[in-house]
Every structure is written in structure tokens, then in C-alpha cells.
Coordinates of C-alpha atoms in Angstrom, one line a residue:
M1 CA -23.6 -60.0 42.6
Q2 CA -23.4 -60.8 38.9
R3 CA -25.9 -58.1 38.2
I4 CA -23.6 -55.6 40.1
L5 CA -20.5 -56.8 38.2
L6 CA -22.4 -56.3 34.9
V7 CA -23.4 -52.8 35.8
L8 CA -19.8 -51.9 36.8
M9 CA -18.4 -53.4 33.6
S10 CA -20.9 -51.5 31.5
A11 CA -20.0 -48.3 33.2
M12 CA -16.3 -48.9 32.7
L13 CA -16.8 -49.7 29.0
A14 CA -18.8 -46.5 28.6
V15 CA -16.1 -44.4 30.1
M16 CA -13.4 -46.1 27.9
L17 CA -15.5 -45.5 24.8
A18 CA -16.1 -41.8 25.8
A19 CA -12.3 -41.4 26.3
C20 CA -11.5 -42.9 23.0
G21 CA -14.1 -40.7 21.4
A22 CA -12.6 -37.6 23.0
D23 CA -9.1 -38.6 21.9
K24 CA -10.3 -39.1 18.3
S25 CA -12.2 -35.8 18.5
T26 CA -9.1 -33.9 19.8
E27 CA -6.9 -35.6 17.2
T28 CA -9.4 -34.7 14.5
K29 CA -9.6 -31.1 15.7
G30 CA -5.8 -30.9 15.8
N31 CA -5.6 -32.2 12.3
A32 CA -8.3 -29.8 11.1
D33 CA -6.4 -26.9 12.7
A34 CA -3.2 -27.9 11.1
V35 CA -4.9 -28.2 7.7
S36 CA -6.5 -24.8 8.3
N37 CA -3.2 -23.1 9.2
A38 CA -1.4 -24.7 6.3
T39 CA -4.2 -23.6 3.9
S40 CA -4.0 -20.0 5.4
E41 CA -0.2 -19.9 4.9
T42 CA -0.5 -21.2 1.4
S43 CA -3.2 -18.7 0.6
Q44 CA -1.0 -15.9 2.0
E45 CA 1.9 -17.1 -0.1
Q46 CA -0.3 -17.2 -3.2
T47 CA -1.6 -13.7 -2.5
E48 CA 2.0 -12.3 -2.2
Q49 CA 3.1 -14.1 -5.3
A50 CA 0.1 -12.7 -7.1
K51 CA 1.2 -9.2 -6.0
S52 CA 4.7 -9.7 -7.3
T53 CA 5.7 -7.2 -10.0
V54 CA 5.8 -8.5 -13.5
Y55 CA 8.7 -7.2 -15.5
P56 CA 9.3 -5.5 -17.9
L57 CA 7.3 -2.7 -16.2
T58 CA 6.6 0.7 -17.7
V59 CA 5.4 3.6 -15.4
K60 CA 5.0 7.4 -15.7
D61 CA 6.6 9.7 -13.2
A62 CA 5.4 13.2 -12.1
S63 CA 6.9 14.8 -15.2
G64 CA 4.9 12.6 -17.5
K65 CA 8.0 10.7 -18.7
E66 CA 7.6 6.9 -19.2
I67 CA 10.2 4.7 -17.6
T68 CA 10.7 1.0 -18.3
F69 CA 12.2 -1.4 -15.8
E70 CA 13.4 -4.8 -17.0
K71 CA 13.8 -6.0 -13.4
A72 CA 13.5 -4.7 -9.9
P73 CA 16.2 -2.0 -9.2
E74 CA 19.1 -3.2 -7.2
K75 CA 20.9 0.1 -6.5
I76 CA 18.7 3.0 -5.6
V77 CA 19.7 6.6 -5.0
S78 CA 17.3 9.1 -3.4
T79 CA 17.8 12.9 -3.7
S80 CA 14.9 13.7 -1.4
P81 CA 14.4 13.1 2.4
A82 CA 10.7 12.2 1.9
E83 CA 11.4 9.7 -0.8
T84 CA 14.2 8.2 1.3
E85 CA 11.7 7.6 4.1
M86 CA 9.4 5.9 1.6
L87 CA 12.1 3.6 0.4
F88 CA 13.2 2.6 3.9
A89 CA 9.6 2.1 4.9
L90 CA 9.3 -0.4 2.1
G91 CA 12.2 -2.4 3.5
L92 CA 14.7 -1.4 0.8
N93 CA 17.6 -0.6 3.1
D94 CA 20.0 -3.0 1.4
R95 CA 19.3 -1.6 -2.0
I96 CA 19.7 2.1 -1.1
V97 CA 23.2 3.2 -2.1
G98 CA 22.9 7.0 -1.8
V99 CA 20.8 9.7 -0.2
S100 CA 20.8 13.5 0.0
D101 CA 22.8 15.5 2.4
Y102 CA 19.7 16.3 4.4
D103 CA 18.5 12.7 4.9
D104 CA 18.3 12.0 8.7
Y105 CA 15.4 9.5 9.0
P106 CA 15.4 6.7 9.7
E107 CA 18.7 6.4 11.6
E108 CA 20.1 4.1 9.0
A109 CA 19.9 6.9 6.4
K110 CA 22.6 8.8 8.2
S111 CA 25.2 6.1 7.3
K112 CA 24.4 6.0 3.6
T113 CA 26.6 7.7 1.0
K114 CA 25.7 11.4 0.5
V115 CA 25.0 12.6 -3.0
G116 CA 24.5 16.4 -2.5
G117 CA 21.6 18.7 -1.9
V118 CA 17.9 18.3 -2.7
V119 CA 17.9 21.2 -5.2
E120 CA 21.2 20.5 -7.0
P121 CA 22.3 16.9 -6.3
N122 CA 25.8 15.8 -7.1
A123 CA 25.6 14.1 -10.5
E124 CA 29.1 12.7 -10.3
A125 CA 28.3 11.0 -6.9
I126 CA 25.1 9.6 -8.2
V127 CA 26.9 8.1 -11.3
A128 CA 29.7 6.8 -9.1
A129 CA 27.1 4.9 -7.0
G130 CA 26.2 2.8 -10.0
S131 CA 22.5 3.4 -9.4
D132 CA 19.8 1.8 -11.6
L133 CA 17.1 4.0 -10.1
V134 CA 17.3 7.6 -9.0
V135 CA 14.3 9.0 -7.1
S136 CA 14.0 12.8 -6.9
G137 CA 11.7 14.9 -4.8
I138 CA 9.7 18.1 -4.9
S139 CA 12.7 20.4 -4.4
I140 CA 15.0 19.4 -7.3
S141 CA 15.5 22.1 -9.9
E142 CA 14.4 21.5 -13.5
E143 CA 18.0 22.0 -14.7
A144 CA 19.3 19.4 -12.3
L145 CA 16.6 16.9 -13.3
E146 CA 17.4 17.5 -17.0
H147 CA 21.1 17.0 -16.3
L148 CA 20.5 13.7 -14.6
N149 CA 18.3 12.5 -17.5
S150 CA 21.0 13.6 -20.0
L151 CA 23.5 11.3 -18.3
G152 CA 21.3 8.3 -19.2
L153 CA 20.3 7.7 -15.6
K154 CA 16.9 6.1 -14.8
V155 CA 15.3 9.0 -12.9
F156 CA 11.9 8.8 -11.3
A157 CA 10.7 12.4 -10.7
S158 CA 8.1 12.9 -8.0
N159 CA 6.2 16.0 -7.1
P160 CA 3.4 15.2 -4.6
K161 CA 1.0 18.0 -4.0
S162 CA -1.6 16.2 -1.9
V163 CA -1.9 13.4 0.6
D164 CA -3.4 11.2 -2.1
D165 CA -0.3 11.9 -4.2
V166 CA 1.9 10.7 -1.4
L167 CA -0.1 7.4 -1.0
S168 CA -0.1 6.9 -4.8
E169 CA 3.7 7.4 -5.0
I170 CA 4.3 4.8 -2.2
L171 CA 2.2 2.3 -4.1
L172 CA 4.0 3.0 -7.3
L173 CA 7.5 2.7 -5.7
G174 CA 6.3 -0.5 -4.2
Q175 CA 5.4 -1.8 -7.7
I176 CA 8.7 -0.6 -9.2
T177 CA 10.8 -2.3 -6.5
D178 CA 8.7 -5.4 -6.2
K179 CA 7.5 -4.5 -2.7
Q180 CA 3.8 -4.3 -3.3
P181 CA 2.6 -6.1 -0.2
E182 CA 4.8 -3.8 2.0
A183 CA 3.5 -0.7 0.1
E184 CA -0.1 -1.8 0.5
A185 CA 0.3 -2.4 4.2
L186 CA 1.9 1.0 4.7
V187 CA -0.7 2.8 2.8
G188 CA -3.4 0.9 4.7
Q189 CA -2.0 2.1 8.0
M190 CA -1.8 5.6 6.8
N191 CA -5.4 5.5 5.5
A192 CA -6.5 4.2 8.9
D193 CA -4.9 7.3 10.6
I194 CA -6.5 9.6 8.0
Q195 CA -9.9 8.1 8.7
K196 CA -9.5 8.6 12.5
V197 CA -8.8 12.2 11.9
K198 CA -11.7 12.6 9.5
D199 CA -14.0 10.9 12.0
A200 CA -12.9 13.4 14.7
A201 CA -13.3 16.3 12.4
A202 CA -16.8 15.3 11.6
T203 CA -17.8 15.9 15.2
V204 CA -16.5 19.5 15.2
K205 CA -19.2 22.2 15.3
D206 CA -17.1 25.4 15.5
K207 CA -14.0 25.1 13.4
K208 CA -10.8 26.6 14.7
K209 CA -8.5 28.9 12.8
M210 CA -4.9 27.8 12.5
Y211 CA -1.7 29.5 11.4
I212 CA 1.4 27.5 10.5
E213 CA 4.9 28.9 10.4
F214 CA 7.1 26.2 9.0
S215 CA 10.2 28.4 8.4
P216 CA 10.9 31.9 9.9
G217 CA 8.5 34.3 8.3
W218 CA 7.0 31.7 5.9
T219 CA 3.7 30.0 5.9
V220 CA 1.7 27.8 3.5
G221 CA -1.4 28.6 1.4
S222 CA -3.7 26.7 -0.8
G223 CA -2.7 24.0 -3.2
E224 CA -0.1 22.4 -0.9
F225 CA -0.3 19.2 1.2
M226 CA 0.3 21.1 4.4
D227 CA -2.8 23.2 3.8
E228 CA -4.7 20.0 3.1
L229 CA -3.6 18.6 6.4
I230 CA -5.3 21.5 8.2
T231 CA -8.5 21.0 6.3
L232 CA -8.6 17.2 6.9
A233 CA -8.2 17.9 10.6
G234 CA -11.3 20.1 10.6
G235 CA -9.4 23.4 10.9
I236 CA -9.3 26.6 8.8
N237 CA -5.9 27.7 7.4
I238 CA -5.9 31.5 7.7
A239 CA -3.3 31.6 4.9
S240 CA -5.3 29.6 2.4
D241 CA -6.4 32.7 0.3
V242 CA -2.9 32.7 -1.2
A243 CA -1.6 29.8 -3.2
G244 CA 1.7 28.0 -2.4
W245 CA 4.4 28.9 0.1
Y246 CA 4.9 32.6 0.9
Q247 CA 6.3 35.1 3.3
I248 CA 3.8 36.3 5.9
N249 CA 2.4 39.8 6.6
E250 CA 2.7 40.2 10.4
E251 CA -0.2 42.6 10.7
R252 CA -2.4 40.3 8.6
I253 CA -1.9 37.4 11.0
V254 CA -2.9 39.7 13.9
A255 CA -6.0 40.7 12.1
D256 CA -7.0 37.1 11.3
N257 CA -6.5 36.2 14.9
P258 CA -5.9 32.4 14.7
D259 CA -7.0 30.1 17.6
V260 CA -3.9 27.9 17.2
I261 CA -0.4 28.7 16.0
M262 CA 1.8 25.8 15.0
Y263 CA 5.5 26.2 14.3
T264 CA 8.4 23.8 13.5
L265 CA 10.8 23.1 16.4
D266 CA 13.9 23.1 14.2
G267 CA 13.3 26.5 12.6
M268 CA 15.7 29.3 13.3
D269 CA 16.2 32.8 11.9
N270 CA 19.7 33.1 10.6
D271 CA 20.0 36.9 11.1
S272 CA 18.8 37.1 14.7
G273 CA 19.5 33.6 15.8
K274 CA 16.0 33.4 17.3
T275 CA 13.8 30.3 17.1
I276 CA 10.4 30.6 15.5
D277 CA 8.6 30.6 18.8
Q278 CA 10.9 33.4 20.0
L279 CA 10.0 35.4 16.9
I280 CA 6.3 34.8 17.4
Y281 CA 6.4 36.1 21.0
S282 CA 8.5 39.1 20.1
R283 CA 6.4 40.5 17.2
T284 CA 4.5 43.7 17.7
G285 CA 0.8 43.1 18.4
W286 CA 1.1 39.3 18.4
D287 CA 0.5 39.2 22.2
Q288 CA -3.2 40.1 21.3
I289 CA -3.7 37.0 19.1
K290 CA -6.0 34.5 20.7
A291 CA -3.6 31.6 20.2
V292 CA -0.9 33.5 22.1
K293 CA -3.1 34.7 24.9
D294 CA -4.5 31.1 25.3
K295 CA -1.0 29.6 25.2
Q296 CA -1.9 27.6 22.0
V297 CA 1.4 28.2 20.3
I298 CA 2.5 24.6 19.6
G299 CA 5.8 23.3 18.3
V300 CA 6.1 20.1 16.2
D301 CA 8.9 18.2 14.5
G302 CA 9.2 20.1 11.2
N303 CA 9.9 16.9 9.2
L304 CA 6.4 15.6 10.0
L305 CA 4.9 18.7 8.3
S306 CA 7.3 19.4 5.5
R307 CA 8.1 16.0 4.2
P308 CA 5.4 14.4 2.0
G309 CA 6.4 10.9 3.0
P310 CA 5.2 8.0 5.1
R311 CA 5.2 10.1 8.3
I312 CA 2.8 12.7 6.8
T313 CA -0.1 11.2 8.7
Q314 CA 1.8 11.7 11.9
G315 CA 1.9 15.3 11.0
L316 CA -1.9 15.2 10.4
L317 CA -2.4 13.6 13.8
A318 CA -0.3 16.4 15.4
I319 CA -2.4 19.1 13.7
S320 CA -5.6 17.4 14.8
N321 CA -4.5 17.1 18.4
A322 CA -3.3 20.8 18.4
L323 CA -6.7 22.0 17.1
Y324 CA -9.0 19.6 19.0
P325 CA -7.0 17.8 21.8
G326 CA -8.3 14.3 22.5
A327 CA -10.8 14.2 19.6
V328 CA -9.0 11.4 17.8
K329 CA -9.9 8.1 19.3

């Protein structure tokens, strides 16, 4: 009987010791996890602090002019829809005090004070806004830019010609405004989209020809970001033998016989009142173009194609899907 009691007591003691060990193990693991999480949070904070902008900061804009910032700008005016999208994407809503008359994205941009057109912004409105940074875009005239500079305004001129230019501008604006982590995260996501399209394009054996009509009767040639988007997507821009933006030759498009035609949904001919797709289907001989016969005339939000801003990679994805549906994984 005593032997049985000893055996039972020994078993109970073993169970108790095992339970204590398990409790200590769980407690130790919990403590380790807490330390690990705290270390991770501290490391993240240190990384963000390391990426904080050090002022004074001197940068060069697209015109080659050097601009020095003593601190992060607190009142920002944008005269360009693309740059406005960049600023909002960096989380600068509270610091934006003025935008161009054409700024409509994101939704918050519509409620901002308007400061005129993209070519000739209203200098008086910009001065009245009390801005310590004015960001201009690709459409501003040289005369308007010179006038803003002559008023002593701190003007950052941009003129992105390529996708890389857009990415670089986002990073530079992030540095100027002390939003570097946000800028790097945004550029990282855009680069991921670009890589997806490049991977899909690498599998293409027979490249398709594309024609883009971004405004009634107008297309884009070489040297512009819209032409680059077609190339990145693995397509051939039939208009690339001419540089820049130019008016089309209707017979020439028929002769080049594109596989895909892309047009902007918001485009309309002022004289006839026709939309771009209506113009395309009404042109003499265009019913013989492969894209028309195959019903590969595709409309897209014009802002995704024409604005060299943070949504430019959405335009790239749209072009890729139009050329090679389902290729992007």
C-alpha cells in the first residue's frame, strides 16, 4: 500500500513540476514576444527618425534652379493636377492651401481654394494664399513661371518626361516636405506595379501595335511618358516615329493598322460634340483597322494616362491589360 502511495505521489509531483515548467515557459515566451515587439517598434521609430529631413535643405528643380528650405513648408499651392495628386498621396492635405482650377482628384482637392489654370495660374490668388511653396507642373508657361519667381515666391518647377522622373519627383517632394517614409512607400508600390507589367511583357512573343488618342485628333509620339507606358507594357506605339504630342493623320493610322486603339473617356470634340470613340468609328476607312474590326477600341480614364503623378502606374496597368488581357499576375 505504501508503495502504491509513493508511486501516486511521485506521479502527482511530476505533473505539478511539468505544469510549473509550462507556466514559466509560457511566461518566458510572452516576455520574449513583448521584448521583440518593443524592439521592432523602437527600430521602426529610429528608422523613421533617420529618414526625417534635415533643414536647411537645398534642392534643384526641373529648371535647374536651386531652392533652399529652412523648414518643412506649411502652406503649399499646386498649379498642376499631377503634382496635387502627389501631395495628397504623401498625406499633406492639411498643408495644401490652393490648387489649380482643374484639380479633381482626390475628392478633397475639389474643396481647396482655386488658383487659376495650369498654363497661366492666378498669381494674386497664390500670393493671397500665403504659400511658402508653390509646385508647378508640365503645362505652366515660361512667362507665368518667371512671373511667379519675380514675386519672390518659392516655386518648385517640375517637368517629368518619364516614369522615372515621376518617381524621382515624388521622392524629392517627400524630402522637401519631411514625408520621406510616405514617399518611399508610395514609390515602392508603384515600382511593384511596374515590375508586374515588365514581367508580363517579358512573356510576349508577338508584340501588338497600339494607337492612343488622348484628345480629339491628337496622339503621342516618342520622348513622352505616355509613349514609355506602351513600351513598358510590351506594345509598339505606331506614333513613336514623331516626337512629342501631335495631330494625327487619319490615313496614316489606317495604313499602320493598330491591333489596339485606346482613347480617353472624357475627350470630346468641341466642334461636332462627338466623343473620341464616336469620331473613331465615323472616320473614313477606319472600319478596316484591325482594332476596330476586332472590337479592341478601349476607353480609359484620361487622367490615368495624361497626369504624370502617383496614378501613372494605374494607367500602365490599363495599357497592359488592353494589349494583353490577363497577362499581369
